[in-house]
Amino acid sequence: MARGRFISLEGGEGVGKSTQLRALAAALRARGHDVIETREPGGSAGAEAIRSLLLDGDAGRWTPAAEALLFAAARADHVAKTILPALEAGQWVLSDRFLDSSLAYQGGADGIGEAVIRQLHQVGSNGFLPDRTLLLALPEAEAAGRAAARDRGAADRFGARDAAYHARVAAAFAQLAAGDPARFRIVDSSGSAEDVTARLLAAIDDL
Ligand SMILES: Nc1ncnc2c1ncn2[C@@H]1O[C@H](COP(=O)(O)OP(=O)(O)O)[C@@H](O)[C@H]1O
Ligand SMILES: Cc1cn([C@H]2C[C@H](O)[C@@H](COP(=O)(O)OP(=O)(O)O)O2)c(=O)[nH]c1=O
């Protein structure tokens, strides 16, 4: 059986990743593909347990370094237990966030550095990368507005970050995309959800 494809959706909070992951999965299923939807942190039993450690509790619960290690450990479990077996079974895997979130948030915005995050990913997941990474781009004010309407004040450990932090994340994502144009596509996430889904489908057409 042909190996499936691994596609990650990336971008800041509120750009529409979860919404588009569902829509993209439905569109691919309609074309006859066997698709699984997953997310990070999480996506396997072990990684979901680590997700609770990462998202619950005080903002200062972990140092940036400990946090980077926890994300890498969760990803190692997710890759080994969920993603690779699915790809080998011929399924397409869509993930809401993957390595590039660690590169942008921990590596870029938190100052750990891209090289260290890539080393952790080498150790944890053998450097495994998506076939395509779709970076959803939306002006920060619009993304913040969408996220606030969705969350209505219910924030996780990461909810209190300021605009400067989100700007560092966005800049890091843009730089990652520029550095690997074969893997990345930057997709305009403004307008209706249906329009965005059409753009995303066009951005994986070659797969
Ligand atoms: N194209 C769109 N236009 C307007 N609102 C949207 C659109 N796509 C998603 N939303 C809404 O914006 C909020 C954030 O979307 P979500 O998919 O949860 O983003 P993310 O997973 O990137 O944080 C949700 O309430 C969602 O229903
Ligand atoms: C996967 C991953 C997520 N994160 C952060 C981004 C989010 O603030 C948080 C959880 O993300 P998530 O629940 O996907 O939030 P949203 O739907 O709002 O995008 O974890 C990292 O900092 N590093 C990572 O490697």
Short mmCIF file of C-alpha atoms and ligand atoms in Angstrom, two decimals:
data_model
loop_
_atom_site.label_atom_id
_atom_site.label_comp_id
_atom_site.label_asym_id
_atom_site.label_seq_id
_atom_site.Cartn_x
_atom_site.Cartn_y
_atom_site.Cartn_z
CA MET A 1 0.00 0.00 0.00
CA ALA A 2 1.22 3.51 -0.80
CA ARG A 3 2.39 5.50 2.18
CA GLY A 4 -0.03 8.22 3.26
CA ARG A 5 0.78 11.91 3.46
CA PHE A 6 1.51 13.97 6.56
CA ILE A 7 0.26 17.56 6.57
CA SER A 8 0.61 20.00 9.47
CA LEU A 9 -1.37 23.20 9.99
CA GLU A 10 0.50 26.00 11.73
CA GLY A 11 0.04 29.58 12.82
CA GLY A 12 -0.79 31.61 15.91
CA GLU A 13 -3.87 31.21 18.09
CA GLY A 14 -7.18 32.01 16.41
CA VAL A 15 -6.08 31.87 12.76
CA GLY A 16 -8.48 28.99 12.05
CA LYS A 17 -6.30 25.86 12.28
CA SER A 18 -8.86 23.66 14.08
CA THR A 19 -11.72 24.82 11.86
CA GLN A 20 -9.71 24.21 8.70
CA LEU A 21 -8.34 20.88 9.86
CA ARG A 22 -11.88 19.52 10.06
CA ALA A 23 -12.85 21.02 6.69
CA LEU A 24 -9.71 19.78 4.96
CA ALA A 25 -10.20 16.27 6.38
CA ALA A 26 -13.78 16.21 5.10
CA ALA A 27 -12.71 17.40 1.64
CA LEU A 28 -9.97 14.78 1.42
CA ARG A 29 -12.35 12.03 2.57
CA ALA A 30 -14.78 13.10 -0.15
CA ARG A 31 -11.95 12.43 -2.61
CA GLY A 32 -11.59 8.90 -1.27
CA HIS A 33 -8.66 9.29 1.12
CA ASP A 34 -8.54 7.64 4.53
CA VAL A 35 -7.77 10.60 6.84
CA ILE A 36 -6.98 10.90 10.54
CA GLU A 37 -7.18 14.20 12.41
CA THR A 38 -4.74 14.81 15.22
CA ARG A 39 -3.23 17.69 17.19
CA GLU A 40 -0.32 18.84 19.29
CA PRO A 41 0.46 18.86 22.07
CA GLY A 42 -1.32 15.50 22.16
CA GLY A 43 -2.47 13.03 19.55
CA SER A 44 -1.55 9.83 21.42
CA ALA A 45 -2.32 8.62 24.95
CA GLY A 46 1.10 9.57 26.31
CA ALA A 47 1.19 12.91 24.53
CA GLU A 48 -2.31 13.81 25.75
CA ALA A 49 -1.09 13.18 29.33
CA ILE A 50 1.83 15.53 28.68
CA ARG A 51 -0.63 18.06 27.16
CA SER A 52 -2.34 18.41 30.56
CA LEU A 53 1.04 19.07 32.19
CA LEU A 54 1.73 21.77 29.60
CA LEU A 55 -1.63 23.55 29.49
CA ASP A 56 -2.85 23.36 33.11
CA GLY A 57 -1.47 25.20 36.15
CA ASP A 58 0.34 28.48 36.73
CA ALA A 59 1.95 30.45 33.92
CA GLY A 60 5.33 29.94 35.67
CA ARG A 61 4.95 26.19 36.23
CA TRP A 62 7.77 25.26 33.82
CA THR A 63 10.98 26.90 32.74
CA PRO A 64 11.21 27.53 28.98
CA ALA A 65 13.76 24.69 28.71
CA ALA A 66 11.57 22.20 30.60
CA GLU A 67 8.64 23.23 28.43
CA ALA A 68 10.63 22.63 25.24
CA LEU A 69 11.58 19.15 26.48
CA LEU A 70 7.95 18.33 27.32
CA PHE A 71 6.76 19.41 23.86
CA ALA A 72 9.52 17.30 22.28
CA ALA A 73 8.65 14.29 24.45
CA ALA A 74 4.96 14.59 23.58
CA ARG A 75 5.87 14.84 19.89
CA ALA A 76 8.10 11.74 20.08
CA ASP A 77 5.18 9.71 21.42
CA HIS A 78 2.75 11.22 18.89
CA VAL A 79 5.05 10.39 15.97
CA ALA A 80 5.81 6.84 17.12
CA LYS A 81 2.36 5.79 18.30
CA THR A 82 0.00 7.67 15.98
CA ILE A 83 1.57 9.32 12.93
CA LEU A 84 4.03 6.73 11.60
CA PRO A 85 1.68 3.74 11.99
CA ALA A 86 -1.09 5.65 10.19
CA LEU A 87 1.18 6.67 7.31
CA GLU A 88 2.39 3.10 6.95
CA ALA A 89 -1.24 1.96 6.78
CA GLY A 90 -1.78 4.36 3.85
CA GLN A 91 -3.74 6.98 5.80
CA TRP A 92 -3.37 10.74 5.40
CA VAL A 93 -2.54 12.45 8.69
CA LEU A 94 -3.60 16.05 9.35
CA SER A 95 -2.11 17.60 12.48
CA ASP A 96 -3.16 20.82 14.20
CA ARG A 97 0.40 22.05 14.98
CA PHE A 98 3.70 20.11 14.86
CA LEU A 99 7.44 20.85 15.12
CA ASP A 100 7.17 24.36 13.68
CA SER A 101 5.11 25.44 16.70
CA SER A 102 8.03 24.48 18.94
CA LEU A 103 10.44 26.27 16.60
CA ALA A 104 8.31 29.44 16.63
CA TYR A 105 7.16 29.53 20.28
CA GLN A 106 9.98 27.88 22.27
CA GLY A 107 12.77 28.40 19.73
CA GLY A 108 11.87 31.91 18.59
CA ALA A 109 9.57 33.73 21.01
CA ASP A 110 10.95 32.11 24.20
CA GLY A 111 14.56 32.43 23.04
CA ILE A 112 15.63 28.76 23.24
CA GLY A 113 16.90 28.97 19.67
CA GLU A 114 15.99 27.05 16.56
CA ALA A 115 19.07 24.80 16.61
CA VAL A 116 18.32 23.42 20.07
CA ILE A 117 14.69 22.68 19.17
CA ARG A 118 15.83 20.85 16.04
CA GLN A 119 18.29 18.83 18.16
CA LEU A 120 15.50 17.82 20.54
CA HIS A 121 13.39 16.79 17.55
CA GLN A 122 16.29 14.75 16.18
CA VAL A 123 16.62 12.89 19.49
CA GLY A 124 12.89 12.45 20.06
CA SER A 125 11.53 11.86 16.57
CA ASN A 126 14.52 11.18 14.33
CA GLY A 127 14.01 14.61 12.72
CA PHE A 128 10.76 13.47 11.09
CA LEU A 129 9.05 16.24 9.05
CA PRO A 130 5.65 16.77 7.38
CA ASP A 131 5.24 16.37 3.62
CA ARG A 132 3.57 19.79 3.63
CA THR A 133 3.14 22.50 6.25
CA LEU A 134 0.30 24.96 5.74
CA LEU A 135 0.97 28.24 7.55
CA LEU A 136 -2.32 30.07 8.05
CA ALA A 137 -1.76 33.81 7.88
CA LEU A 138 -4.15 36.34 9.40
CA PRO A 139 -3.53 39.86 10.75
CA GLU A 140 -2.86 39.56 14.49
CA ALA A 141 -5.81 41.76 15.52
CA GLU A 142 -8.22 39.58 13.55
CA ALA A 143 -6.77 36.36 14.99
CA ALA A 144 -6.92 37.77 18.54
CA GLY A 145 -10.54 38.78 17.97
CA ARG A 146 -11.49 35.31 16.73
CA ALA A 147 -9.67 33.60 19.62
CA ALA A 148 -11.26 35.91 22.23
CA ALA A 149 -14.76 35.28 20.83
CA ARG A 150 -14.09 31.54 20.96
CA ASP A 151 -12.53 31.38 24.44
CA ARG A 152 -14.69 33.97 26.27
CA GLY A 153 -12.11 34.48 29.02
CA ALA A 154 -11.27 30.77 29.58
CA ALA A 155 -7.50 30.84 29.18
CA ASP A 156 -4.88 28.07 29.48
CA ARG A 157 -1.32 28.61 30.82
CA PHE A 158 -0.47 30.34 27.56
CA GLY A 159 -3.50 32.62 27.45
CA ALA A 160 -1.95 35.69 29.05
CA ARG A 161 0.77 36.38 26.48
CA ASP A 162 0.95 39.93 25.17
CA ALA A 163 0.93 41.32 21.64
CA ALA A 164 4.73 41.52 21.53
CA TYR A 165 4.96 37.77 22.21
CA HIS A 166 2.48 36.95 19.44
CA ALA A 167 4.40 39.23 17.09
CA ARG A 168 7.62 37.27 17.82
CA VAL A 169 5.77 34.00 17.12
CA ALA A 170 4.41 35.34 13.83
CA ALA A 171 7.85 36.60 12.76
CA ALA A 172 9.40 33.23 13.60
CA PHE A 173 6.76 31.36 11.57
CA ALA A 174 7.34 33.67 8.59
CA GLN A 175 11.07 33.07 8.77
CA LEU A 176 10.62 29.28 8.97
CA ALA A 177 8.38 29.36 5.90
CA ALA A 178 10.86 31.47 3.96
CA GLY A 179 13.63 29.04 4.87
CA ASP A 180 11.87 25.93 3.54
CA PRO A 181 9.67 26.84 0.57
CA ALA A 182 9.44 23.22 -0.61
CA ARG A 183 7.66 22.12 2.57
CA PHE A 184 5.76 25.31 3.49
CA ARG A 185 2.87 27.11 1.87
CA ILE A 186 1.64 30.37 3.37
CA VAL A 187 -2.15 30.51 3.03
CA ASP A 188 -4.26 33.65 3.52
CA SER A 189 -6.72 32.78 6.29
CA SER A 190 -9.01 35.82 5.94
CA GLY A 191 -12.49 35.67 4.48
CA SER A 192 -15.01 32.85 4.77
CA ALA A 193 -14.01 29.41 6.05
CA GLU A 194 -15.06 27.95 2.67
CA ASP A 195 -12.70 30.28 0.81
CA VAL A 196 -9.83 29.38 3.13
CA THR A 197 -10.46 25.64 2.65
CA ALA A 198 -10.32 26.11 -1.14
CA ARG A 199 -6.95 27.88 -0.80
CA LEU A 200 -5.63 25.09 1.42
CA LEU A 201 -6.72 22.39 -1.03
CA ALA A 202 -4.92 24.26 -3.82
CA ALA A 203 -1.80 24.35 -1.62
CA ILE A 204 -1.69 20.52 -1.38
CA ASP A 205 -2.82 19.82 -4.92
CA ASP A 206 0.61 18.48 -5.92
CA LEU A 207 0.45 15.84 -3.16
N1 LIG B 1 -12.93 32.03 8.23
C1 LIG B 1 -13.40 32.37 9.43
N2 LIG B 1 -14.09 33.50 9.61
C2 LIG B 1 -14.55 33.84 10.84
N3 LIG B 1 -14.39 33.12 11.96
C3 LIG B 1 -13.69 31.98 11.85
C4 LIG B 1 -13.16 31.53 10.60
N4 LIG B 1 -12.51 30.37 10.80
C5 LIG B 1 -12.62 30.09 12.12
N5 LIG B 1 -13.35 31.03 12.76
C6 LIG B 1 -13.69 31.10 14.19
O1 LIG B 1 -12.57 31.70 14.84
C7 LIG B 1 -12.29 31.04 16.07
C8 LIG B 1 -10.86 30.50 16.05
O2 LIG B 1 -10.78 29.46 15.08
P1 LIG B 1 -9.99 28.09 15.40
O3 LIG B 1 -10.22 27.20 14.24
O4 LIG B 1 -10.34 27.60 16.75
O5 LIG B 1 -8.48 28.66 15.37
P2 LIG B 1 -7.11 28.01 15.90
O6 LIG B 1 -7.31 26.53 15.95
O7 LIG B 1 -6.11 28.42 14.88
O8 LIG B 1 -6.84 28.61 17.23
C9 LIG B 1 -13.35 29.96 16.24
O9 LIG B 1 -14.39 30.46 17.04
C10 LIG B 1 -13.83 29.72 14.82
O10 LIG B 1 -15.16 29.28 14.79
C1 LIG B 2 2.60 22.13 19.68
C2 LIG B 2 3.02 23.35 20.44
C3 LIG B 2 2.08 24.22 20.98
N1 LIG B 2 2.48 25.32 21.66
C4 LIG B 2 1.47 26.21 22.27
C5 LIG B 2 0.67 27.03 21.30
C6 LIG B 2 -0.62 27.29 22.05
O1 LIG B 2 -0.45 28.47 22.83
C7 LIG B 2 -0.72 26.12 23.00
C8 LIG B 2 -1.83 25.13 22.74
O2 LIG B 2 -2.27 25.25 21.50
P1 LIG B 2 -3.75 24.97 21.03
O3 LIG B 2 -4.56 24.24 22.01
O4 LIG B 2 -3.56 24.39 19.67
O5 LIG B 2 -4.28 26.46 20.94
P2 LIG B 2 -4.98 27.24 19.78
O6 LIG B 2 -6.16 26.41 19.30
O7 LIG B 2 -5.40 28.49 20.46
O8 LIG B 2 -3.97 27.43 18.71
O9 LIG B 2 0.53 25.44 22.96
C9 LIG B 2 3.83 25.59 21.86
O10 LIG B 2 4.19 26.58 22.51
N2 LIG B 2 4.76 24.74 21.34
C10 LIG B 2 4.42 23.62 20.64
O11 LIG B 2 5.30 22.85 20.18
#
